[in-house]
């Protein structure tokens, strides 16, 4: 009776923890501009291609492997492509407004995405569903991307919830989840968050099998096999984890487990062979093929040891590993202060230290020892994989390794050293929970200001634009409305395809027809009529017309009237109509001093 009540209480607690985690990740996703995780452009392309049924990338001798990507999606990438590696570059309201208005074009062109060619696309399913659903529903690309991020977060959270129900988690694992690096990656449309959730789920399933032994249901063995295939085929450095499935056969005494082990190895091996043989990566010149590099170090293992030792002896690299494990945000261009890294490191280490548990070690030492062995092998394989695929041969050091790559092996270490029933019981674990709350507070309150500073706040004050907004006289047969274009547009005239005009309807329906007249610098005039009854009060109405470079215009009444256009009287004396300039290249600008479109 007491045990049942305890399990019910634990289940409720787990639900609240996961719900809070989802909420924090969604908040982060709304603060972080799109495409700000390393290689996120390529990850989103891969998800888009999966939504179109593409499993293998198309090789291109000129650009590397990739696929046919919607041109609207590529334009959306371009809207945020100026932020990576440019720490002083901020996102303006106008740029965000332009990006938010980009739609799916239905036209495609080839775009390279070679870094994702080695990953089995199954792990991109949540993002693919979000992008595809958004496109089919007629949503903008910004809304479709938001949907992909939310689906990714929710799928990762559901895996965590399932993992916690299979086997008790511990403060160390939760601490790993709430590090700034983890929260940032979970909020992106990359596969880092889902990979972390898959690792936690796989380890939980294995430990549950090790505990239940012969009582293990067949579905759990099958689930473990599927999760390992999905994880390892996209995170090859976690290949040692496949031995968990082999060990599960001994614990459960089920022949099916050994069959699943062989099948999983075959699927993973076949995929890796297919991906390596078909993916063409033009990002880095190795100077030798993967087989040649592997053969070189097999013939001289001591050379690999020397390269690894030179890497680990480099103080700058070790410091980078630590920072990028705790949180090197953006495209590795957004760092905390040294003090914040020190505080977060101490908090996380304290949580790990006080989470240590030797309960049931006599019964679980084989399973927990296997987890430690897999973690060590995974770390070693991380360096080997980067040495083969990312460093010019022969290498003096192994470059390209980031601290966040060690998050998955750390999950195995955390379960190996802090696993077992009652992982939140006892004085030491109570201290660990207190440290966990402190770590959560520090992570959130340090990361959010850093993100706001990085992407939105400028170092120097910005001189405000002062203007008084007023309405023109109402449109009528004898009172046309002049369209006064801003100096920003006139100083850099470009081809327009449309204008958004901020109309005032005086909270009534005005019947009739208006006509927009626009004049180009060469004297050409175009006319575009519109229905006055469709206008909404104090809202921008988009009117499209024949493309051209236009410098002035007016609105005349064909029939009826009664509407006005909002205009800004600038402090410098200029009078500008409140407009959104819709250019042929897809970009938009709006008049300074006027109401912001969409607000």
Coordinates of C-alpha atoms in Angstrom, one line a residue:
X1 CA 0.0 0.0 0.0
X2 CA 2.8 2.4 1.0
X3 CA 4.9 1.4 -2.0
X4 CA 1.9 2.1 -4.3
X5 CA 1.4 5.5 -2.8
X6 CA 5.1 6.3 -3.1
X7 CA 5.1 5.3 -6.8
X8 CA 2.0 7.5 -7.4
X9 CA 3.7 10.5 -5.7
X10 CA 6.9 9.9 -7.7
X11 CA 4.9 9.7 -10.9
X12 CA 3.2 13.1 -10.1
X13 CA 6.6 14.7 -9.3
X14 CA 8.1 13.4 -12.6
X15 CA 5.2 14.9 -14.6
X16 CA 5.7 18.3 -13.0
X17 CA 9.5 18.3 -13.5
X18 CA 9.1 17.4 -17.2
X19 CA 6.3 20.0 -17.6
X20 CA 8.5 22.7 -16.1
X21 CA 11.4 21.6 -18.4
X22 CA 9.2 21.9 -21.5
X23 CA 8.0 25.4 -20.4
X24 CA 11.6 26.6 -19.9
X25 CA 12.7 25.2 -23.3
X26 CA 9.8 26.9 -25.1
X27 CA 10.6 30.2 -23.4
X28 CA 14.2 29.8 -24.6
X29 CA 13.0 28.9 -28.1
X30 CA 11.0 32.2 -28.2
X31 CA 14.0 34.2 -27.0
X32 CA 16.7 32.6 -29.2
X33 CA 16.4 33.7 -32.9
X34 CA 16.0 30.9 -35.4
X35 CA 19.1 29.0 -36.7
X36 CA 21.4 30.0 -33.9
X37 CA 22.6 26.5 -32.9
X38 CA 25.7 25.3 -34.7
X39 CA 24.8 23.9 -38.2
X40 CA 21.1 24.4 -37.5
X41 CA 20.6 25.5 -41.1
X42 CA 21.7 22.0 -42.3
X43 CA 19.7 20.2 -39.7
X44 CA 16.5 22.0 -40.8
X45 CA 17.3 21.2 -44.4
X46 CA 17.7 17.5 -43.5
X47 CA 14.3 17.6 -41.7
X48 CA 12.7 19.3 -44.7
X49 CA 14.1 16.6 -47.0
X50 CA 12.8 13.8 -44.7
X51 CA 9.4 15.4 -44.9
X52 CA 9.6 15.1 -48.7
X53 CA 10.6 11.4 -48.4
X54 CA 14.3 11.9 -49.1
X55 CA 16.4 9.4 -47.1
X56 CA 19.8 9.7 -48.8
X57 CA 21.4 13.0 -49.8
X58 CA 22.1 13.8 -53.4
X59 CA 25.9 14.2 -54.1
X60 CA 27.2 17.2 -56.0
X61 CA 30.8 17.4 -57.1
X62 CA 30.7 21.2 -56.8
X63 CA 28.9 21.7 -53.5
X64 CA 28.9 18.4 -51.7
X65 CA 25.9 16.3 -50.6
X66 CA 22.5 18.0 -50.3
X67 CA 19.1 18.2 -51.7
X68 CA 16.3 20.2 -53.3
X69 CA 15.2 22.8 -50.8
X70 CA 12.2 25.2 -51.0
X71 CA 13.5 28.6 -52.0
X72 CA 11.3 30.3 -49.4
X73 CA 13.1 28.2 -46.7
X74 CA 16.4 29.3 -48.1
X75 CA 15.3 32.9 -48.0
X76 CA 14.4 32.4 -44.4
X77 CA 17.9 31.1 -43.7
X78 CA 19.3 34.2 -45.4
X79 CA 17.3 36.4 -43.0
X80 CA 19.2 35.0 -40.0
X81 CA 22.5 34.2 -41.7
X82 CA 24.1 37.5 -40.6
X83 CA 24.0 36.5 -36.9
X84 CA 26.4 33.5 -36.6
X85 CA 30.0 34.5 -35.6
X86 CA 29.0 38.2 -35.6
X87 CA 28.8 38.8 -31.8
X88 CA 28.2 42.6 -32.3
X89 CA 25.4 42.0 -34.8
X90 CA 21.9 42.4 -33.4
X91 CA 18.5 41.4 -34.8
X92 CA 16.2 44.4 -35.6
X93 CA 12.4 44.4 -35.5
X94 CA 12.4 45.1 -39.2
X95 CA 14.6 42.1 -40.0
X96 CA 12.4 39.8 -37.8
X97 CA 9.2 41.2 -39.4
X98 CA 10.7 40.5 -42.9
X99 CA 11.6 37.0 -41.9
X100 CA 8.2 36.3 -40.3
X101 CA 6.5 37.2 -43.6
X102 CA 8.4 34.7 -45.8
X103 CA 6.2 31.9 -47.2
X104 CA 6.8 28.6 -48.8
X105 CA 7.4 29.2 -52.5
X106 CA 6.7 25.7 -53.9
X107 CA 9.9 26.1 -55.9
X108 CA 13.2 24.3 -55.0
X109 CA 16.9 24.6 -55.7
X110 CA 19.8 22.5 -54.7
X111 CA 21.5 23.3 -51.4
X112 CA 24.3 21.4 -49.7
X113 CA 24.0 19.9 -46.3
X114 CA 26.8 17.4 -46.1
X115 CA 27.3 17.4 -42.3
X116 CA 24.0 15.7 -41.8
X117 CA 24.5 13.0 -44.4
X118 CA 25.9 10.6 -41.9
X119 CA 22.8 10.7 -39.7
X120 CA 20.0 8.3 -40.2
X121 CA 17.1 10.7 -40.8
X122 CA 14.7 8.9 -38.4
X123 CA 15.9 11.3 -35.6
X124 CA 14.6 14.2 -37.6
X125 CA 11.0 13.0 -37.6
X126 CA 9.7 15.6 -35.1
X127 CA 11.1 18.5 -37.0
X128 CA 10.0 17.0 -40.3
X129 CA 6.5 16.6 -39.0
X130 CA 6.4 20.2 -37.9
X131 CA 7.7 21.6 -41.1
X132 CA 5.5 19.5 -43.3
X133 CA 2.4 20.2 -41.2
X134 CA 3.1 23.9 -41.4
X135 CA 3.6 23.9 -45.1
X136 CA 0.4 21.8 -45.7
X137 CA -1.6 24.1 -43.5
X138 CA -0.4 27.2 -45.4
X139 CA 1.6 28.6 -42.5
X140 CA 4.5 30.9 -43.0
X141 CA 8.0 29.4 -42.7
X142 CA 8.5 31.2 -39.4
X143 CA 5.4 29.5 -37.9
X144 CA 6.4 26.1 -39.5
X145 CA 9.8 26.5 -37.9
X146 CA 8.3 27.3 -34.5
X147 CA 6.1 24.2 -34.9
X148 CA 9.2 22.1 -35.7
X149 CA 10.9 23.3 -32.5
X150 CA 7.9 22.7 -30.3
X151 CA 7.5 19.2 -31.7
X152 CA 11.2 18.5 -31.1
X153 CA 10.9 19.7 -27.5
X154 CA 7.8 17.8 -26.8
X155 CA 9.1 14.5 -28.3
X156 CA 12.3 14.9 -26.2
X157 CA 10.2 15.5 -23.1
X158 CA 8.0 12.5 -23.7
X159 CA 11.1 10.3 -24.0
X160 CA 12.3 11.7 -20.7
X161 CA 9.0 11.0 -19.0
X162 CA 9.0 7.5 -20.3
X163 CA 12.6 7.0 -19.2
X164 CA 11.8 8.3 -15.6
X165 CA 8.9 5.9 -15.4
X166 CA 11.0 2.9 -16.5
X167 CA 13.7 3.6 -14.0
X168 CA 14.3 6.2 -11.3
X169 CA 16.4 9.1 -12.4
X170 CA 18.8 11.0 -10.1
X171 CA 19.8 14.6 -9.4
X172 CA 23.0 14.2 -11.5
X173 CA 21.0 13.4 -14.7
X174 CA 18.6 16.2 -14.0
X175 CA 21.5 18.6 -13.5
X176 CA 22.9 17.6 -16.9
X177 CA 19.5 18.5 -18.4
X178 CA 19.4 22.0 -17.0
X179 CA 22.9 23.1 -17.9
X180 CA 22.7 26.2 -20.1
X181 CA 24.2 24.2 -23.0
X182 CA 21.5 21.5 -22.7
X183 CA 18.6 24.0 -22.5
X184 CA 19.9 26.0 -25.5
X185 CA 20.2 22.8 -27.6
X186 CA 16.8 21.5 -26.6
X187 CA 15.3 24.8 -27.7
X188 CA 16.8 24.5 -31.2
X189 CA 15.7 22.5 -34.2
X190 CA 18.9 20.4 -34.1
X191 CA 19.1 16.8 -32.9
X192 CA 21.2 17.4 -29.7
X193 CA 18.2 17.5 -27.4
X194 CA 16.5 14.4 -28.8
X195 CA 19.9 12.6 -28.7
X196 CA 20.2 13.4 -25.0
X197 CA 16.6 12.2 -24.4
X198 CA 17.3 9.0 -26.4
X199 CA 20.4 8.3 -24.3
X200 CA 18.6 8.7 -21.0
X201 CA 15.7 6.5 -22.3
X202 CA 18.1 3.8 -23.5
X203 CA 20.0 3.6 -20.3
X204 CA 16.8 3.6 -18.2
X205 CA 15.4 0.7 -20.3
X206 CA 18.6 -1.2 -19.9
X207 CA 18.7 -0.7 -16.1
X208 CA 15.0 -1.7 -15.9
X209 CA 15.9 -4.9 -17.8
X210 CA 18.8 -5.5 -15.5
X211 CA 16.5 -5.2 -12.5
X212 CA 13.5 -7.2 -13.8
X213 CA 15.7 -9.9 -15.4
X214 CA 13.5 -12.8 -16.5
X215 CA 10.3 -10.8 -15.9
X216 CA 11.3 -8.4 -18.7
X217 CA 8.6 -8.1 -21.4
X218 CA 9.5 -8.6 -25.0
X219 CA 8.3 -5.1 -25.9
X220 CA 10.9 -3.5 -23.6
X221 CA 13.7 -5.4 -25.4
X222 CA 12.3 -4.3 -28.8
X223 CA 12.0 -0.7 -27.5
X224 CA 15.6 -0.7 -26.3
X225 CA 16.8 -2.0 -29.7
X226 CA 14.9 0.7 -31.6
X227 CA 16.1 3.5 -29.4
X228 CA 19.7 2.4 -29.7
X229 CA 19.5 2.2 -33.5
X230 CA 18.0 5.7 -33.6
X231 CA 20.6 7.0 -31.3
X232 CA 23.8 5.3 -32.6
X233 CA 22.9 5.8 -36.3
X234 CA 23.0 9.6 -35.7
X235 CA 25.6 9.7 -32.9
X236 CA 28.2 7.2 -34.0
X237 CA 30.5 7.9 -31.0
X238 CA 27.8 6.2 -28.9
X239 CA 28.4 2.9 -30.8
X240 CA 29.6 1.1 -27.6
X241 CA 26.1 1.4 -26.2
X242 CA 25.0 -1.4 -28.5
X243 CA 26.6 -3.8 -26.0
X244 CA 23.7 -2.9 -23.6
X245 CA 21.4 -4.9 -25.9
X246 CA 23.7 -7.9 -25.8
X247 CA 23.9 -7.7 -22.0
X248 CA 20.1 -7.4 -21.9
X249 CA 20.0 -10.9 -23.4
X250 CA 21.9 -12.3 -20.4
X251 CA 19.8 -10.5 -17.9
X252 CA 16.4 -11.4 -19.4
X253 CA 17.5 -14.8 -20.6
X254 CA 15.6 -14.1 -23.9
X255 CA 17.1 -15.3 -27.2
X256 CA 15.1 -12.6 -28.8
X257 CA 17.5 -10.1 -27.2
X258 CA 20.5 -11.6 -28.9
X259 CA 18.6 -11.6 -32.2
X260 CA 17.8 -8.0 -31.8
X261 CA 21.5 -7.3 -30.9
X262 CA 22.6 -8.8 -34.2
X263 CA 19.8 -7.1 -36.1
X264 CA 20.7 -3.7 -34.6
X265 CA 24.3 -4.1 -35.4
X266 CA 23.5 -5.0 -39.0
X267 CA 21.1 -2.0 -39.4
X268 CA 23.7 0.4 -37.8
X269 CA 26.6 -1.0 -39.9
X270 CA 24.6 -1.0 -43.1
X271 CA 23.5 2.6 -42.6
X272 CA 27.0 3.8 -41.7
X273 CA 28.5 2.1 -44.7
X274 CA 25.8 3.5 -47.0
X275 CA 26.1 7.0 -45.5
X276 CA 29.9 7.1 -45.6
X277 CA 30.1 5.8 -49.2
X278 CA 27.4 8.2 -50.6
X279 CA 28.1 11.4 -48.6
X280 CA 30.4 14.0 -50.2
X281 CA 31.7 16.6 -47.7
X282 CA 33.4 19.6 -49.2
X283 CA 33.7 21.6 -46.0
X284 CA 37.2 20.3 -45.0
X285 CA 40.1 18.8 -47.0
X286 CA 41.5 15.8 -45.1
X287 CA 44.1 14.8 -47.6
X288 CA 43.3 11.1 -47.4
X289 CA 40.2 8.9 -47.4
X290 CA 38.7 7.5 -44.1
X291 CA 40.1 4.0 -44.9
X292 CA 43.6 5.4 -45.4
X293 CA 43.5 7.4 -42.2
X294 CA 42.2 4.4 -40.2
X295 CA 44.9 2.2 -41.7
X296 CA 47.6 4.7 -40.9
X297 CA 46.8 4.7 -37.1
X298 CA 46.2 0.9 -37.0
X299 CA 49.7 0.4 -38.3
X300 CA 51.1 2.9 -35.7
X301 CA 48.8 3.0 -32.7
X302 CA 51.4 5.0 -30.7
X303 CA 51.0 7.8 -33.2
X304 CA 47.4 8.1 -32.2
X305 CA 48.4 8.1 -28.6
X306 CA 50.8 11.0 -29.2
X307 CA 48.1 13.0 -31.1
X308 CA 45.6 12.4 -28.3
X309 CA 48.1 13.3 -25.6
X310 CA 49.0 16.5 -27.5
X311 CA 45.3 17.4 -27.6
X312 CA 44.6 16.7 -23.9
X313 CA 47.8 18.6 -22.9
X314 CA 46.6 21.8 -24.6
X315 CA 45.2 24.0 -21.8
X316 CA 43.2 26.2 -24.2
X317 CA 41.5 23.2 -25.7
X318 CA 40.7 21.8 -22.2
X319 CA 39.3 25.1 -21.1
X320 CA 37.2 25.2 -24.3
X321 CA 35.9 21.6 -23.6
X322 CA 34.8 22.8 -20.1
X323 CA 33.1 26.0 -21.4
X324 CA 31.3 24.2 -24.3
X325 CA 30.1 21.5 -22.0
X326 CA 28.5 23.9 -19.6
X327 CA 27.4 26.4 -22.2
X328 CA 29.1 28.0 -25.2
X329 CA 26.0 29.3 -26.9
X330 CA 25.1 30.3 -30.4
X331 CA 27.6 29.3 -33.0
X332 CA 30.2 29.1 -30.3
X333 CA 30.2 32.9 -30.3
X334 CA 28.3 33.6 -27.0
X335 CA 30.2 32.9 -23.8
X336 CA 29.5 33.6 -20.1
X337 CA 32.0 35.4 -17.9
X338 CA 34.7 33.3 -16.2
X339 CA 32.9 33.8 -12.9
X340 CA 29.6 32.4 -14.2
X341 CA 31.4 29.3 -15.6
X342 CA 33.0 28.8 -12.2
X343 CA 29.7 29.1 -10.3
X344 CA 27.9 26.8 -12.7
X345 CA 30.8 24.3 -12.7
X346 CA 30.8 24.2 -8.9
X347 CA 27.1 23.8 -8.7
X348 CA 27.0 21.0 -11.2
X349 CA 30.0 19.2 -9.6
X350 CA 28.3 19.5 -6.2
X351 CA 25.1 17.9 -7.5
X352 CA 27.1 15.1 -9.0
X353 CA 29.2 14.5 -5.9
X354 CA 26.2 14.4 -3.5
X355 CA 24.2 12.2 -6.0
X356 CA 26.7 9.3 -5.7
X357 CA 25.0 6.2 -4.5
X358 CA 26.4 2.7 -3.7
X359 CA 23.0 1.2 -2.9
X360 CA 22.4 -2.2 -4.5
X361 CA 26.0 -2.1 -5.9
X362 CA 26.4 -5.8 -5.2
X363 CA 23.4 -6.6 -7.4
X364 CA 24.0 -4.0 -10.1
X365 CA 27.8 -3.8 -10.3
X366 CA 28.0 -5.5 -13.7
X367 CA 25.4 -3.3 -15.3
X368 CA 26.8 -0.1 -13.8
X369 CA 30.4 -1.2 -14.7
X370 CA 29.2 -1.8 -18.3
X371 CA 27.8 1.8 -18.4
X372 CA 31.2 3.2 -17.2
X373 CA 33.0 1.1 -19.8
X374 CA 30.6 2.3 -22.6
X375 CA 31.1 6.0 -21.5
X376 CA 34.9 5.7 -21.6
X377 CA 34.8 4.0 -25.0
X378 CA 32.3 6.7 -26.3
X379 CA 34.7 9.5 -25.3
X380 CA 37.6 7.8 -27.0
X381 CA 35.5 7.2 -30.1
X382 CA 34.6 10.9 -30.2
X383 CA 38.2 11.8 -30.6
X384 CA 38.8 9.0 -33.2
X385 CA 35.8 10.0 -35.3
X386 CA 36.9 13.7 -35.4
X387 CA 40.4 12.7 -36.2
X388 CA 39.2 10.7 -39.2
X389 CA 36.6 13.0 -40.6
X390 CA 37.6 16.6 -39.6
X391 CA 41.4 16.9 -39.3
X392 CA 43.9 17.2 -42.1
X393 CA 46.0 14.1 -42.3
X394 CA 48.4 13.6 -40.6
X395 CA 47.2 15.6 -37.6
X396 CA 49.3 17.1 -34.7
X397 CA 46.1 17.6 -32.6
X398 CA 42.5 16.5 -32.8
X399 CA 40.5 19.6 -33.6
X400 CA 36.7 20.0 -33.9
X401 CA 35.8 18.3 -30.6
X402 CA 33.3 20.3 -28.5
X403 CA 32.4 19.8 -24.8
X404 CA 28.7 19.2 -25.6
X405 CA 29.8 16.0 -27.3
X406 CA 30.5 14.6 -23.9
X407 CA 27.0 15.1 -22.6
X408 CA 25.8 11.7 -23.8
X409 CA 28.7 9.7 -22.2
X410 CA 28.1 11.8 -19.0
X411 CA 24.5 10.3 -18.9
X412 CA 26.0 6.8 -18.7
X413 CA 28.5 7.9 -15.9
X414 CA 25.7 9.6 -13.9
X415 CA 23.5 6.4 -14.0
X416 CA 26.5 4.2 -13.2
X417 CA 27.6 6.1 -10.2
X418 CA 24.2 7.4 -8.9
X419 CA 21.7 4.8 -10.0
X420 CA 19.3 2.8 -7.9
X421 CA 16.0 3.0 -6.1
X422 CA 15.9 5.8 -3.6
X423 CA 18.3 8.1 -5.5
X424 CA 16.5 11.1 -3.9
X425 CA 16.6 9.7 -0.4
X426 CA 19.1 10.3 2.3
X427 CA 20.9 13.4 3.6
X428 CA 23.5 13.6 0.8
X429 CA 20.8 13.4 -1.9
X430 CA 18.8 16.1 -0.2
X431 CA 21.9 18.3 -0.5
X432 CA 22.1 17.3 -4.2
X433 CA 18.5 18.4 -4.7
X434 CA 19.2 21.7 -3.1
X435 CA 22.2 22.1 -5.4
X436 CA 20.0 21.2 -8.3
X437 CA 17.6 24.0 -7.5
X438 CA 20.5 26.4 -7.2
X439 CA 21.9 25.2 -10.6
X440 CA 18.5 25.6 -12.2
X441 CA 18.2 29.2 -10.9
X442 CA 21.7 30.1 -12.1
X443 CA 21.3 28.5 -15.5
X444 CA 18.1 30.3 -16.3
X445 CA 18.9 33.7 -14.7
X446 CA 22.4 33.7 -16.3
X447 CA 21.4 32.4 -19.8
X448 CA 18.4 34.6 -20.5
X449 CA 20.2 38.0 -20.0
X450 CA 23.2 36.7 -22.0
X451 CA 20.8 35.8 -24.9
X452 CA 19.1 39.2 -24.8
X453 CA 22.5 40.9 -24.8
X454 CA 23.8 38.8 -27.6
X455 CA 20.9 39.1 -30.0
X456 CA 19.0 42.2 -29.1
X457 CA 20.7 44.8 -26.9
X458 CA 23.3 47.2 -28.3
X459 CA 26.3 48.4 -26.2
X460 CA 25.6 52.1 -26.9
X461 CA 22.2 53.8 -26.4
X462 CA 20.1 54.2 -29.5
X463 CA 18.8 57.7 -30.3
X464 CA 15.0 57.4 -30.4
X465 CA 13.1 58.4 -33.5
X466 CA 10.7 61.1 -32.5
X467 CA 7.6 61.6 -34.6
X468 CA 4.0 62.5 -34.1
X469 CA 1.5 60.2 -35.8
X470 CA -1.6 61.6 -37.3
X471 CA -4.3 60.7 -39.8
X472 CA -4.7 62.3 -43.2
X473 CA -8.0 63.9 -44.2
X474 CA -10.6 61.2 -45.2
X475 CA -10.5 59.9 -48.7
X476 CA -13.2 61.2 -51.0
X477 CA -13.9 62.0 -54.7
X478 CA -12.2 65.4 -54.3
X479 CA -9.7 64.5 -51.6
X480 CA -7.1 62.0 -52.7
X481 CA -4.5 60.9 -50.1
X482 CA -0.8 61.5 -51.0
X483 CA 1.6 58.6 -50.4
X484 CA 4.8 60.1 -48.9
X485 CA 7.6 57.6 -49.1
X486 CA 10.4 57.7 -46.5
X487 CA 13.9 59.0 -47.1
X488 CA 15.2 55.5 -46.2
X489 CA 13.4 54.1 -49.3
X490 CA 14.2 57.1 -51.5
X491 CA 17.9 57.0 -50.7
X492 CA 18.1 53.4 -51.7
X493 CA 15.3 52.8 -54.2
X494 CA 14.7 49.2 -55.1
X495 CA 12.1 47.2 -57.0
X496 CA 8.8 47.1 -55.1
X497 CA 6.1 44.5 -55.6
X498 CA 3.8 45.7 -52.9
X499 CA 3.0 48.2 -50.2
X500 CA 1.4 47.7 -46.8
X501 CA -0.6 50.8 -45.9
X502 CA -1.7 51.6 -42.4
X503 CA -5.4 52.7 -42.9
X504 CA -7.7 54.2 -40.4
X505 CA -11.4 53.3 -40.9
X506 CA -12.8 55.1 -37.9
X507 CA -14.1 51.7 -36.6
X508 CA -16.7 51.4 -39.3
X509 CA -17.2 49.7 -42.7
X510 CA -16.5 52.1 -45.5
X511 CA -18.0 50.9 -48.8
X512 CA -16.5 51.7 -52.2
X513 CA -13.4 51.3 -54.2
X514 CA -10.0 53.0 -53.9
X515 CA -7.2 53.0 -56.4
X516 CA -3.5 53.2 -55.6
X517 CA -1.5 55.2 -58.2
X518 CA 2.3 54.9 -58.1
X519 CA 4.8 56.8 -60.2
X520 CA 8.3 55.6 -61.0
X521 CA 11.4 57.7 -61.4
X522 CA 11.0 57.4 -65.2
X523 CA 7.5 58.8 -65.1
X524 CA 5.7 55.4 -65.5
X525 CA 2.4 55.2 -63.5
X526 CA 0.7 52.0 -62.3
X527 CA -2.8 51.7 -60.9
X528 CA -4.1 49.0 -58.5
X529 CA -7.7 49.1 -57.2
X530 CA -8.8 47.7 -53.8
X531 CA -12.0 47.3 -51.9
X532 CA -12.5 49.8 -49.1
X533 CA -14.8 47.5 -47.2
X534 CA -12.0 44.9 -46.6
X535 CA -9.8 47.4 -44.7
X536 CA -9.4 47.0 -41.0
X537 CA -9.1 49.9 -38.6
X538 CA -5.5 50.8 -37.7
X539 CA -4.1 47.8 -39.6
X540 CA -1.7 47.5 -42.5
X541 CA -3.4 46.4 -45.7
X542 CA -1.0 44.8 -48.3
X543 CA -1.6 45.9 -51.9
X544 CA 0.4 44.2 -54.6
X545 CA 1.1 45.7 -58.1
X546 CA 3.4 45.5 -61.1
X547 CA 7.0 45.3 -60.0
X548 CA 8.9 48.6 -60.4
X549 CA 11.0 51.2 -58.7
X550 CA 8.5 53.8 -57.4
X551 CA 9.2 57.1 -55.7
X552 CA 5.8 58.6 -54.9
X553 CA 2.1 57.9 -55.2
X554 CA -1.4 58.7 -54.1
X555 CA -4.7 57.0 -53.3
X556 CA -7.8 58.2 -55.2
X557 CA -11.5 57.3 -54.7
X558 CA -13.1 55.5 -57.6
X559 CA -16.3 55.1 -55.6
X560 CA -17.0 56.0 -51.9
X561 CA -14.4 56.9 -49.3
X562 CA -14.2 57.7 -45.6
X563 CA -10.8 56.1 -44.8
X564 CA -7.6 57.8 -43.8
X565 CA -3.9 56.8 -43.9
X566 CA -1.7 57.2 -40.9
X567 CA 1.4 59.3 -41.4
X568 CA 4.4 60.3 -39.2
X569 CA 5.6 63.9 -38.9
X570 CA 9.3 63.4 -38.2
X571 CA 11.3 65.7 -36.0
X572 CA 13.5 66.6 -39.0
X573 CA 10.5 68.0 -40.8
X574 CA 9.8 65.1 -43.2
X575 CA 6.3 63.8 -43.5
X576 CA 6.1 60.0 -44.2
X577 CA 3.2 57.8 -44.8
X578 CA 3.0 54.7 -42.5
X579 CA 4.0 52.0 -45.0
X580 CA 5.6 48.6 -45.3
X581 CA 7.8 48.4 -48.3
X582 CA 7.6 44.9 -49.9
X583 CA 10.6 44.4 -52.2
X584 CA 11.1 42.0 -55.0
X585 CA 13.8 40.2 -53.2
X586 CA 11.4 39.3 -50.4
X587 CA 12.7 41.8 -47.9
X588 CA 10.6 44.4 -46.1
X589 CA 11.1 47.7 -44.5
X590 CA 8.6 49.9 -42.6
X591 CA 8.5 53.6 -41.8
X592 CA 10.3 54.7 -38.7
X593 CA 8.1 56.5 -36.1
X594 CA 5.0 54.6 -37.3
X595 CA 3.1 51.7 -35.5
X596 CA 5.0 48.5 -35.8
X597 CA 3.2 46.0 -38.2
X598 CA 1.6 43.2 -36.3
X599 CA 1.5 45.0 -33.0

